[in-house]
mmCIF file of C-alpha atoms in Angstrom:
data_model
loop_
_atom_site.group_PDB
_atom_site.id
_atom_site.type_symbol
_atom_site.label_atom_id
_atom_site.label_comp_id
_atom_site.label_asym_id
_atom_site.label_seq_id
_atom_site.Cartn_x
_atom_site.Cartn_y
_atom_site.Cartn_z
ATOM 1 C CA ILE A 1 5.397 -13.125 12.453
ATOM 2 C CA PRO A 2 3.813 -15.707 9.941
ATOM 3 C CA LEU A 3 4.345 -14.405 6.255
ATOM 4 C CA THR A 4 0.753 -14.063 5.097
ATOM 5 C CA VAL A 5 0.603 -11.346 8.097
ATOM 6 C CA ARG A 6 3.744 -9.604 6.840
ATOM 7 C CA VAL A 7 2.125 -9.534 3.549
ATOM 8 C CA LEU A 8 -0.916 -8.365 4.702
ATOM 9 C CA THR A 9 0.401 -5.570 6.656
ATOM 10 C CA VAL A 10 2.497 -4.360 3.598
ATOM 11 C CA ALA A 11 -0.533 -4.532 1.698
ATOM 12 C CA ASP A 12 -3.063 -2.961 4.466
ATOM 13 C CA VAL A 13 -0.265 0.370 4.850
ATOM 14 C CA PHE A 14 -0.157 0.482 1.068
ATOM 15 C CA ASP A 15 -3.998 0.772 1.111
ATOM 16 C CA ALA A 16 -4.204 3.372 3.906
ATOM 17 C CA LEU A 17 -1.651 5.652 2.449
ATOM 18 C CA VAL A 18 -2.869 5.677 -1.283
ATOM 19 C CA SER A 19 -6.212 6.250 -0.148
ATOM 20 C CA GLU A 20 -8.242 9.266 0.498
ATOM 21 C CA ARG A 21 -9.363 9.797 4.097
ATOM 22 C CA PRO A 22 -11.663 12.409 5.447
ATOM 23 C CA TYR A 23 -8.061 13.879 7.632
ATOM 24 C CA ARG A 24 -5.731 13.897 4.607
ATOM 25 C CA ALA A 25 -5.140 13.115 0.928
ATOM 26 C CA ALA A 26 -4.085 10.089 -0.449
ATOM 27 C CA TRP A 27 -0.552 9.596 -1.078
ATOM 28 C CA PRO A 28 1.192 9.056 -4.577
ATOM 29 C CA ILE A 29 1.788 5.602 -5.303
ATOM 30 C CA ASP A 30 5.435 6.359 -5.559
ATOM 31 C CA LEU A 31 5.550 8.277 -2.061
ATOM 32 C CA ALA A 32 3.825 5.523 -0.778
ATOM 33 C CA VAL A 33 6.672 2.730 -2.123
ATOM 34 C CA ALA A 34 9.426 5.062 -0.606
ATOM 35 C CA TYR A 35 7.700 5.001 2.210
ATOM 36 C CA LEU A 36 7.612 1.181 2.325
ATOM 37 C CA ARG A 37 11.066 0.993 1.298
ATOM 38 C CA GLU A 38 12.542 3.314 3.631
ATOM 39 C CA ASN A 39 11.055 0.865 6.601
ATOM 40 C CA VAL A 40 12.043 -2.775 5.015
ATOM 41 C CA GLY A 41 13.650 -4.543 8.169
ATOM 42 C CA GLN A 42 12.425 -2.068 10.888
ATOM 43 C CA LYS A 43 8.395 -2.221 10.012
ATOM 44 C CA PHE A 44 8.039 -4.444 6.948
ATOM 45 C CA ASP A 45 9.066 -7.747 5.428
ATOM 46 C CA ARG A 46 11.584 -7.302 2.463
ATOM 47 C CA ARG A 47 9.844 -10.145 0.227
ATOM 48 C CA ALA A 48 6.461 -8.487 0.802
ATOM 49 C CA VAL A 49 7.658 -5.091 -0.049
ATOM 50 C CA GLU A 50 9.325 -6.578 -2.792
ATOM 51 C CA ALA A 51 6.204 -8.337 -4.132
ATOM 52 C CA LEU A 52 4.167 -5.454 -3.826
ATOM 53 C CA VAL A 53 7.064 -3.186 -6.052
ATOM 54 C CA ALA A 54 7.064 -6.102 -8.564
ATOM 55 C CA ALA A 55 3.553 -5.896 -9.106
ATOM 56 C CA LEU A 56 3.934 -2.267 -9.699
ATOM 57 C CA GLU A 57 6.344 -2.554 -12.041
ATOM 58 C CA SER A 58 4.348 -5.378 -14.462
ATOM 59 C CA GLY A 59 1.601 -2.468 -14.498
ATOM 60 C CA TRP A 60 -0.778 -3.569 -11.868
ATOM 61 C CA ARG A 61 -2.310 -0.434 -10.217
ATOM 62 C CA PRO A 62 -5.194 0.037 -7.309
ATOM 63 C CA VAL A 63 -8.490 0.316 -8.957
ATOM 64 C CA PRO A 64 -10.693 3.022 -7.103
ATOM 65 C CA SER A 65 -14.227 1.719 -6.720
ATOM 66 C CA ALA A 66 -17.546 3.076 -6.112
ATOM 67 C CA GLN A 67 -17.862 6.404 -3.516
ATOM 68 C CA GLY A 68 -17.868 5.095 0.420
ATOM 69 C CA PRO A 69 -19.442 6.325 3.369
ATOM 70 C CA ALA A 70 -18.505 9.697 4.330
ATOM 71 C CA GLY A 71 -17.788 11.343 0.637
ATOM 72 C CA ASN A 72 -14.484 9.513 0.458
ATOM 73 C CA THR A 73 -13.565 6.839 -2.426
ATOM 74 C CA PRO A 74 -11.915 3.609 -1.241
ATOM 75 C CA VAL A 75 -9.543 1.733 -3.363
ATOM 76 C CA ARG A 76 -10.366 -1.699 -4.739
ATOM 77 C CA PHE A 77 -7.524 -3.670 -5.441
ATOM 78 C CA SER A 78 -7.548 -5.809 -8.697
ATOM 79 C CA LEU A 79 -5.129 -8.132 -9.877
#
């Protein structure tokens, strides 16, 4: 699986976990990171997860954007 796809997979899952959904509340960032780390080597590439964790540790955070359809607030990522 190309590295680009593995990175996008981690980003997509992280976004899904930390975003509000009509059927569940958003997970806290630390819980989402714990889930990704627990599944390294099984579902997620170690380098991709480490890159996300490094970005979070350097102060990067997802930025909520405008209200989305169905009243939920999508997350827009900003570096």
